[in-house]
PDB file of C-alpha atoms in Angstrom:
ATOM      1  CA  GLU A   1       0.378  13.814   2.732  1.00 86.00           C
ATOM      2  CA  ASP A   2       2.672  11.422   0.550  1.00 89.00           C
ATOM      3  CA  LYS A   3       0.725   8.881  -1.092  1.00 93.00           C
ATOM      4  CA  VAL A   4       0.983   6.012  -3.630  1.00 96.00           C
ATOM      5  CA  VAL A   5      -1.998   4.608  -5.492  1.00 97.00           C
ATOM      6  CA  GLN A   6      -2.147   1.434  -7.315  1.00 97.00           C
ATOM      7  CA  SER A   7      -5.036   0.435  -9.592  1.00 97.00           C
ATOM      8  CA  PRO A   8      -6.823  -1.810 -10.255  1.00 97.00           C
ATOM      9  CA  LEU A   9      -6.968  -3.338  -6.740  1.00 95.00           C
ATOM     10  CA  SER A  10      -7.437  -7.012  -8.086  1.00 96.00           C
ATOM     11  CA  LEU A  11      -7.547  -8.395 -11.543  1.00 96.00           C
ATOM     12  CA  VAL A  12      -8.271 -11.900 -13.188  1.00 97.00           C
ATOM     13  CA  VAL A  13      -7.564 -12.781 -16.822  1.00 97.00           C
ATOM     14  CA  HIS A  14      -6.827 -15.555 -18.736  1.00 97.00           C
ATOM     15  CA  GLU A  15      -2.912 -17.116 -19.618  1.00 97.00           C
ATOM     16  CA  GLY A  16      -1.754 -15.401 -22.641  1.00 97.00           C
ATOM     17  CA  ASP A  17      -3.622 -12.035 -21.939  1.00 97.00           C
ATOM     18  CA  THR A  18      -1.496  -8.834 -21.594  1.00 97.00           C
ATOM     19  CA  VAL A  19      -2.282  -6.598 -18.103  1.00 98.00           C
ATOM     20  CA  THR A  20      -1.536  -3.340 -17.753  1.00 98.00           C
ATOM     21  CA  LEU A  21      -1.054  -2.659 -13.650  1.00 98.00           C
ATOM     22  CA  ASN A  22      -1.174   1.238 -13.151  1.00 98.00           C
ATOM     23  CA  CYS A  23       0.671   3.452 -10.184  1.00 98.00           C
ATOM     24  CA  SER A  24       0.232   7.218  -9.277  1.00 97.00           C
ATOM     25  CA  TYR A  25       1.930   9.174  -6.772  1.00 96.00           C
ATOM     26  CA  GLU A  26       2.063  12.145  -4.901  1.00 94.00           C
ATOM     27  CA  VAL A  27       5.211  12.145  -3.381  1.00 91.00           C
ATOM     28  CA  THR A  28       7.421  15.696  -2.122  1.00 87.00           C
ATOM     29  CA  ASN A  29      11.006  14.955  -3.717  1.00 84.00           C
ATOM     30  CA  PHE A  30      10.688  12.299  -5.611  1.00 88.00           C
ATOM     31  CA  ARG A  31      13.638  10.491  -6.206  1.00 86.00           C
ATOM     32  CA  SER A  32      12.525   7.085  -7.766  1.00 89.00           C
ATOM     33  CA  LEU A  33       9.588   4.369  -8.452  1.00 93.00           C
ATOM     34  CA  LEU A  34       9.966   0.988  -7.948  1.00 93.00           C
ATOM     35  CA  TRP A  35       8.056  -2.133  -8.595  1.00 95.00           C
ATOM     36  CA  TYR A  36       8.248  -5.252  -6.524  1.00 94.00           C
ATOM     37  CA  LYS A  37       6.300  -8.938  -7.037  1.00 94.00           C
ATOM     38  CA  GLN A  38       5.164 -10.545  -4.142  1.00 92.00           C
ATOM     39  CA  GLU A  39       4.072 -13.899  -3.732  1.00 89.00           C
ATOM     40  CA  LYS A  40       3.944 -15.728  -0.439  1.00 79.00           C
ATOM     41  CA  LYS A  41       6.701 -14.427   1.037  1.00 78.00           C
ATOM     42  CA  ALA A  42       9.045 -11.462   0.390  1.00 83.00           C
ATOM     43  CA  PRO A  43       8.413  -9.011  -2.207  1.00 88.00           C
ATOM     44  CA  THR A  44      10.929  -9.553  -5.311  1.00 89.00           C
ATOM     45  CA  PHE A  45      12.149  -6.309  -6.983  1.00 89.00           C
ATOM     46  CA  LEU A  46      11.286  -5.945 -10.499  1.00 93.00           C
ATOM     47  CA  PHE A  47      12.381  -2.426 -11.987  1.00 90.00           C
ATOM     48  CA  MET A  48      13.587   0.772 -10.279  1.00 89.00           C
ATOM     49  CA  LEU A  49      12.453   3.960 -12.546  1.00 91.00           C
ATOM     50  CA  THR A  50      14.462   7.495 -11.884  1.00 85.00           C
ATOM     51  CA  SER A  51      14.433  10.404 -14.150  1.00 76.00           C
ATOM     52  CA  SER A  52      17.279   9.172 -16.186  1.00 71.00           C
ATOM     53  CA  GLY A  53      15.708   5.929 -17.006  1.00 70.00           C
ATOM     54  CA  ILE A  54      12.154   6.153 -17.459  1.00 83.00           C
ATOM     55  CA  GLU A  55      11.497   2.772 -19.135  1.00 88.00           C
ATOM     56  CA  LYS A  56      12.840  -0.680 -18.297  1.00 89.00           C
ATOM     57  CA  LYS A  57      12.489  -4.070 -19.943  1.00 90.00           C
ATOM     58  CA  SER A  58      12.689  -7.552 -19.015  1.00 90.00           C
ATOM     59  CA  GLY A  59      11.503 -10.434 -20.726  1.00 94.00           C
ATOM     60  CA  ARG A  60       7.574 -10.075 -20.675  1.00 97.00           C
ATOM     61  CA  LEU A  61       7.653  -7.466 -18.003  1.00 97.00           C
ATOM     62  CA  SER A  62       8.183  -3.624 -19.065  1.00 96.00           C
ATOM     63  CA  SER A  63       7.525  -0.482 -17.081  1.00 96.00           C
ATOM     64  CA  ILE A  64       7.560   3.268 -18.345  1.00 95.00           C
ATOM     65  CA  LEU A  65       7.696   6.359 -15.681  1.00 94.00           C
ATOM     66  CA  ASP A  66       5.859   9.261 -16.584  1.00 93.00           C
ATOM     67  CA  LYS A  67       6.769  12.282 -14.623  1.00 87.00           C
ATOM     68  CA  LYS A  68       4.560  14.607 -16.076  1.00 89.00           C
ATOM     69  CA  GLU A  69       1.350  12.499 -15.380  1.00 90.00           C
ATOM     70  CA  LEU A  70       3.185  11.193 -12.031  1.00 93.00           C
ATOM     71  CA  SER A  71       2.348   7.687 -12.653  1.00 95.00           C
ATOM     72  CA  SER A  72       3.830   4.677 -14.043  1.00 96.00           C
ATOM     73  CA  ILE A  73       2.408   1.309 -15.660  1.00 96.00           C
ATOM     74  CA  LEU A  74       3.637  -2.087 -15.495  1.00 97.00           C
ATOM     75  CA  ASN A  75       2.799  -3.971 -18.591  1.00 98.00           C
ATOM     76  CA  ILE A  76       3.083  -7.742 -18.582  1.00 98.00           C
ATOM     77  CA  THR A  77       2.615  -9.373 -21.956  1.00 97.00           C
ATOM     78  CA  ALA A  78       1.527 -13.248 -22.689  1.00 97.00           C
ATOM     79  CA  THR A  79       0.713 -13.759 -19.069  1.00 97.00           C
ATOM     80  CA  GLN A  80       1.452 -17.291 -17.283  1.00 97.00           C
ATOM     81  CA  THR A  81       0.169 -18.636 -14.457  1.00 96.00           C
ATOM     82  CA  GLY A  82       3.451 -17.892 -12.713  1.00 95.00           C
ATOM     83  CA  ASP A  83       2.663 -14.210 -12.910  1.00 97.00           C
ATOM     84  CA  SER A  84       0.081 -14.665 -10.547  1.00 97.00           C
ATOM     85  CA  ALA A  85       1.216 -12.443  -7.458  1.00 96.00           C
ATOM     86  CA  ILE A  86       0.748  -9.159  -5.704  1.00 96.00           C
ATOM     87  CA  TYR A  87       2.174  -6.402  -7.503  1.00 97.00           C
ATOM     88  CA  LEU A  88       3.591  -3.430  -5.356  1.00 95.00           C
ATOM     89  CA  CYS A  89       4.564  -0.060  -6.206  1.00 96.00           C
ATOM     90  CA  ALA A  90       6.760   2.241  -3.783  1.00 94.00           C
ATOM     91  CA  VAL A  91       8.203   5.559  -4.236  1.00 93.00           C
ATOM     92  CA  MET A  92      11.400   6.309  -2.432  1.00 86.00           C
ATOM     93  CA  ASP A  93      11.275   9.962  -1.078  1.00 83.00           C
ATOM     94  CA  SER A  94      13.702  12.410  -0.397  1.00 77.00           C
ATOM     95  CA  ASN A  95      14.508  10.837   3.046  1.00 73.00           C
ATOM     96  CA  TYR A  96      15.061   7.358   1.123  1.00 71.00           C
ATOM     97  CA  GLN A  97      12.282   6.104   2.508  1.00 79.00           C
ATOM     98  CA  LEU A  98       9.860   3.815   0.578  1.00 85.00           C
ATOM     99  CA  ILE A  99       5.897   4.901   0.280  1.00 90.00           C
ATOM    100  CA  TRP A 100       3.935   1.734  -0.828  1.00 92.00           C
ATOM    101  CA  GLY A 101       0.645   1.305  -2.295  1.00 94.00           C
ATOM    102  CA  ALA A 102      -1.637  -1.112  -1.365  1.00 93.00           C
ATOM    103  CA  GLY A 103      -0.465  -3.307  -4.376  1.00 95.00           C
ATOM    104  CA  THR A 104      -2.449  -5.169  -7.271  1.00 97.00           C
ATOM    105  CA  LYS A 105      -3.511  -8.619  -6.610  1.00 96.00           C
ATOM    106  CA  LEU A 106      -3.277 -10.237 -10.153  1.00 97.00           C
ATOM    107  CA  ILE A 107      -4.736 -13.877 -10.996  1.00 97.00           C
ATOM    108  CA  ILE A 108      -3.575 -15.418 -13.942  1.00 97.00           C
ATOM    109  CA  LYS A 109      -6.403 -18.518 -14.939  1.00 96.00           C
ATOM    110  CA  PRO A 110      -5.097 -21.225 -17.025  1.00 93.00           C
TER     111      PRO A 110
ATOM    112  CA  ASP B   1      25.246 -13.839  -4.266  1.00 55.00           C
ATOM    113  CA  THR B   2      21.826 -11.622  -4.707  1.00 61.00           C
ATOM    114  CA  GLU B   3      20.187 -13.249  -1.228  1.00 87.00           C
ATOM    115  CA  VAL B   4      19.177 -11.887   1.805  1.00 94.00           C
ATOM    116  CA  THR B   5      18.467 -14.341   4.421  1.00 95.00           C
ATOM    117  CA  GLN B   6      16.695 -14.261   7.645  1.00 96.00           C
ATOM    118  CA  THR B   7      15.915 -17.016  10.551  1.00 96.00           C
ATOM    119  CA  PRO B   8      14.104 -18.489  11.850  1.00 96.00           C
ATOM    120  CA  LYS B   9      11.167 -18.740   9.219  1.00 94.00           C
ATOM    121  CA  HIS B  10       8.749 -18.984  12.035  1.00 96.00           C
ATOM    122  CA  LEU B  11       8.445 -18.020  15.840  1.00 96.00           C
ATOM    123  CA  VAL B  12       6.003 -18.233  18.288  1.00 95.00           C
ATOM    124  CA  MET B  13       6.499 -16.193  21.531  1.00 93.00           C
ATOM    125  CA  GLY B  14       4.543 -15.502  24.428  1.00 91.00           C
ATOM    126  CA  MET B  15       4.261 -11.941  25.770  1.00 90.00           C
ATOM    127  CA  THR B  16       6.890 -12.692  28.369  1.00 88.00           C
ATOM    128  CA  ASN B  17       9.480 -13.983  26.374  1.00 89.00           C
ATOM    129  CA  LYS B  18      12.659 -12.450  24.891  1.00 94.00           C
ATOM    130  CA  LYS B  19      13.592 -13.503  21.263  1.00 96.00           C
ATOM    131  CA  SER B  20      15.682 -12.597  18.199  1.00 97.00           C
ATOM    132  CA  LEU B  21      15.169 -12.083  14.642  1.00 98.00           C
ATOM    133  CA  LYS B  22      18.095 -12.519  12.493  1.00 98.00           C
ATOM    134  CA  CYS B  23      18.995 -11.370   8.917  1.00 98.00           C
ATOM    135  CA  GLU B  24      22.103 -11.664   6.872  1.00 97.00           C
ATOM    136  CA  GLN B  25      23.291 -10.406   3.553  1.00 95.00           C
ATOM    137  CA  HIS B  26      26.894 -11.029   1.455  1.00 88.00           C
ATOM    138  CA  MET B  27      26.163  -8.444  -1.248  1.00 88.00           C
ATOM    139  CA  GLY B  28      28.217  -5.674   0.160  1.00 87.00           C
ATOM    140  CA  HIS B  29      25.438  -3.811   0.732  1.00 88.00           C
ATOM    141  CA  ARG B  30      25.821  -1.163   3.648  1.00 88.00           C
ATOM    142  CA  ALA B  31      22.316  -0.618   4.103  1.00 88.00           C
ATOM    143  CA  MET B  32      19.809  -2.320   6.144  1.00 92.00           C
ATOM    144  CA  TYR B  33      16.073  -2.339   6.676  1.00 92.00           C
ATOM    145  CA  TRP B  34      13.523  -4.044   9.416  1.00 95.00           C
ATOM    146  CA  TYR B  35      10.074  -3.851   8.017  1.00 94.00           C
ATOM    147  CA  LYS B  36       6.722  -5.283   9.526  1.00 95.00           C
ATOM    148  CA  GLN B  37       4.172  -6.512   6.856  1.00 93.00           C
ATOM    149  CA  LYS B  38       0.047  -7.366   8.501  1.00 93.00           C
ATOM    150  CA  ALA B  39      -1.707  -9.508   5.937  1.00 88.00           C
ATOM    151  CA  LYS B  40      -2.868  -7.828   3.005  1.00 85.00           C
ATOM    152  CA  LYS B  41      -1.099  -4.554   3.543  1.00 88.00           C
ATOM    153  CA  PRO B  42       2.187  -3.208   2.019  1.00 88.00           C
ATOM    154  CA  PRO B  43       5.442  -3.526   4.287  1.00 90.00           C
ATOM    155  CA  GLU B  44       5.777  -0.855   6.664  1.00 91.00           C
ATOM    156  CA  LEU B  45       9.539   0.595   7.649  1.00 89.00           C
ATOM    157  CA  MET B  46      10.630   0.297  11.312  1.00 93.00           C
ATOM    158  CA  PHE B  47      14.424   0.959  11.273  1.00 92.00           C
ATOM    159  CA  VAL B  48      17.135   1.667   8.641  1.00 89.00           C
ATOM    160  CA  TYR B  49      20.683   1.397   9.103  1.00 91.00           C
ATOM    161  CA  SER B  50      23.143   3.076   7.287  1.00 86.00           C
ATOM    162  CA  TYR B  51      26.792   2.017   7.408  1.00 88.00           C
ATOM    163  CA  GLU B  52      26.346   0.091  10.574  1.00 91.00           C
ATOM    164  CA  LYS B  53      24.762   3.180  12.076  1.00 90.00           C
ATOM    165  CA  LEU B  54      20.779   3.553  12.867  1.00 90.00           C
ATOM    166  CA  SER B  55      19.689   6.277  10.829  1.00 83.00           C
ATOM    167  CA  ILE B  56      15.880   6.122  10.738  1.00 79.00           C
ATOM    168  CA  ASN B  57      13.473   4.876  13.329  1.00 81.00           C
ATOM    169  CA  GLU B  58       9.943   5.225  12.485  1.00 80.00           C
ATOM    170  CA  SER B  59       8.789   5.743  15.979  1.00 82.00           C
ATOM    171  CA  VAL B  60       8.730   1.969  16.654  1.00 92.00           C
ATOM    172  CA  PRO B  61       8.008   0.932  20.479  1.00 93.00           C
ATOM    173  CA  SER B  62      10.811   0.302  22.463  1.00 93.00           C
ATOM    174  CA  ARG B  63       9.858  -3.505  22.810  1.00 95.00           C
ATOM    175  CA  PHE B  64      11.759  -3.585  19.417  1.00 96.00           C
ATOM    176  CA  SER B  65      14.985  -3.277  19.981  1.00 96.00           C
ATOM    177  CA  PRO B  66      17.352  -3.620  16.448  1.00 97.00           C
ATOM    178  CA  GLU B  67      21.345  -4.205  16.596  1.00 97.00           C
ATOM    179  CA  CYS B  68      23.822  -3.915  13.606  1.00 96.00           C
ATOM    180  CA  PRO B  69      26.638  -6.080  14.676  1.00 95.00           C
ATOM    181  CA  ASN B  70      28.517  -5.765  11.471  1.00 93.00           C
ATOM    182  CA  SER B  71      27.929  -4.826   7.804  1.00 90.00           C
ATOM    183  CA  SER B  72      26.345  -8.235   7.004  1.00 94.00           C
ATOM    184  CA  LEU B  73      24.456  -8.712   9.798  1.00 97.00           C
ATOM    185  CA  LEU B  74      20.995  -7.303  11.338  1.00 97.00           C
ATOM    186  CA  ASN B  75      19.130  -8.313  14.087  1.00 98.00           C
ATOM    187  CA  LEU B  76      15.895  -7.359  15.531  1.00 98.00           C
ATOM    188  CA  HIS B  77      15.381  -8.100  19.724  1.00 97.00           C
ATOM    189  CA  LEU B  78      11.922  -8.506  20.852  1.00 96.00           C
ATOM    190  CA  HIS B  79      10.772  -8.129  24.503  1.00 94.00           C
ATOM    191  CA  ALA B  80       7.266  -8.219  25.766  1.00 93.00           C
ATOM    192  CA  LEU B  81       5.409  -8.125  22.549  1.00 94.00           C
ATOM    193  CA  GLN B  82       1.289  -7.849  22.367  1.00 95.00           C
ATOM    194  CA  PRO B  83      -0.521  -9.819  20.427  1.00 95.00           C
ATOM    195  CA  GLU B  84      -0.951  -7.148  17.712  1.00 95.00           C
ATOM    196  CA  ASP B  85       2.728  -7.241  17.005  1.00 96.00           C
ATOM    197  CA  SER B  86       2.495 -10.409  15.034  1.00 97.00           C
ATOM    198  CA  ALA B  87       3.038  -9.923  11.653  1.00 96.00           C
ATOM    199  CA  LEU B  88       5.507 -11.233   8.996  1.00 95.00           C
ATOM    200  CA  TYR B  89       9.291  -9.347   9.890  1.00 97.00           C
ATOM    201  CA  LEU B  90      11.063  -8.650   6.807  1.00 95.00           C
ATOM    202  CA  CYS B  91      14.612  -7.742   6.450  1.00 96.00           C
ATOM    203  CA  ALA B  92      15.931  -5.736   3.125  1.00 93.00           C
ATOM    204  CA  SER B  93      19.373  -4.530   1.812  1.00 92.00           C
ATOM    205  CA  SER B  94      20.414  -1.982  -0.202  1.00 88.00           C
ATOM    206  CA  GLN B  95      23.613   0.004  -1.496  1.00 81.00           C
ATOM    207  CA  PRO B  96      24.466   2.746   0.726  1.00 69.00           C
ATOM    208  CA  LEU B  97      22.248   5.851   0.629  1.00 61.00           C
ATOM    209  CA  LEU B  98      23.726   8.587  -1.077  1.00 60.00           C
ATOM    210  CA  ARG B  99      22.233  12.197  -1.667  1.00 49.00           C
ATOM    211  CA  LEU B 100      21.603  11.891  -5.468  1.00 45.00           C
ATOM    212  CA  TRP B 101      20.632   8.291  -6.077  1.00 49.00           C
ATOM    213  CA  ALA B 102      18.299   5.525  -4.495  1.00 57.00           C
ATOM    214  CA  TYR B 103      19.000   2.239  -4.832  1.00 72.00           C
ATOM    215  CA  GLU B 104      16.491  -1.010  -5.035  1.00 81.00           C
ATOM    216  CA  GLN B 105      15.952  -2.743  -1.883  1.00 86.00           C
ATOM    217  CA  TYR B 106      16.457  -6.691  -1.651  1.00 89.00           C
ATOM    218  CA  PHE B 107      14.315  -8.654   0.562  1.00 92.00           C
ATOM    219  CA  GLY B 108      14.777 -11.710   2.684  1.00 93.00           C
ATOM    220  CA  PRO B 109      11.864 -14.213   3.147  1.00 92.00           C
ATOM    221  CA  GLY B 110      10.750 -12.820   6.512  1.00 94.00           C
ATOM    222  CA  THR B 111      10.070 -14.324   9.653  1.00 96.00           C
ATOM    223  CA  ARG B 112       6.580 -15.166  10.469  1.00 95.00           C
ATOM    224  CA  LEU B 113       6.107 -13.917  14.266  1.00 97.00           C
ATOM    225  CA  THR B 114       2.904 -15.135  16.389  1.00 96.00           C
ATOM    226  CA  VAL B 115       2.764 -13.543  19.933  1.00 95.00           C
ATOM    227  CA  THR B 116       0.175 -15.330  22.020  1.00 93.00           C
TER     228      THR B 116
END
């Protein structure tokens, strides 16, 4: 059965710290891996990683896909209180469906 | 315009009511999705429309009836719902589903549905 596992499930750090969130997957016919940020409502798209684009960066956020290890990390440097959210990892399978991880709840303390 | 809009934001309905959720996007996306999200859980896929045709139905009960009247609009018709159907209903859209490429999905803010 396809699955996506995120760790840790929750994380509390202080403003200015750097955090690394993990996502590992076992998905038949992997197509892409996506990271989303969810605050109070809908998930907001962050990155999509594919075999032809295994590293992405946007401001303080960056992500790497390791196809050999079947995993991805999401890094956030110089964290701010506005980074507090649930970070969701999802893998798209051969049917173009997203298989979601349970999410990592990140809390940034001032 | 990278926005997906949904109406209403909140909906309370009885088990005998009929209501509809609406979703709209103007990004030229030809794939649209309905998800259901319960508290502290990731979204669960319900339906996928590709080029206005239903392409995926994840064994959703018939009390949920999707409709895609045109490439910008997606509706979810609700009838005889149960209290356990209370959840956040999310609409998303993406570029068309092609064999070799996958595209990111953009989500609307959701409709918070409460069934009493």
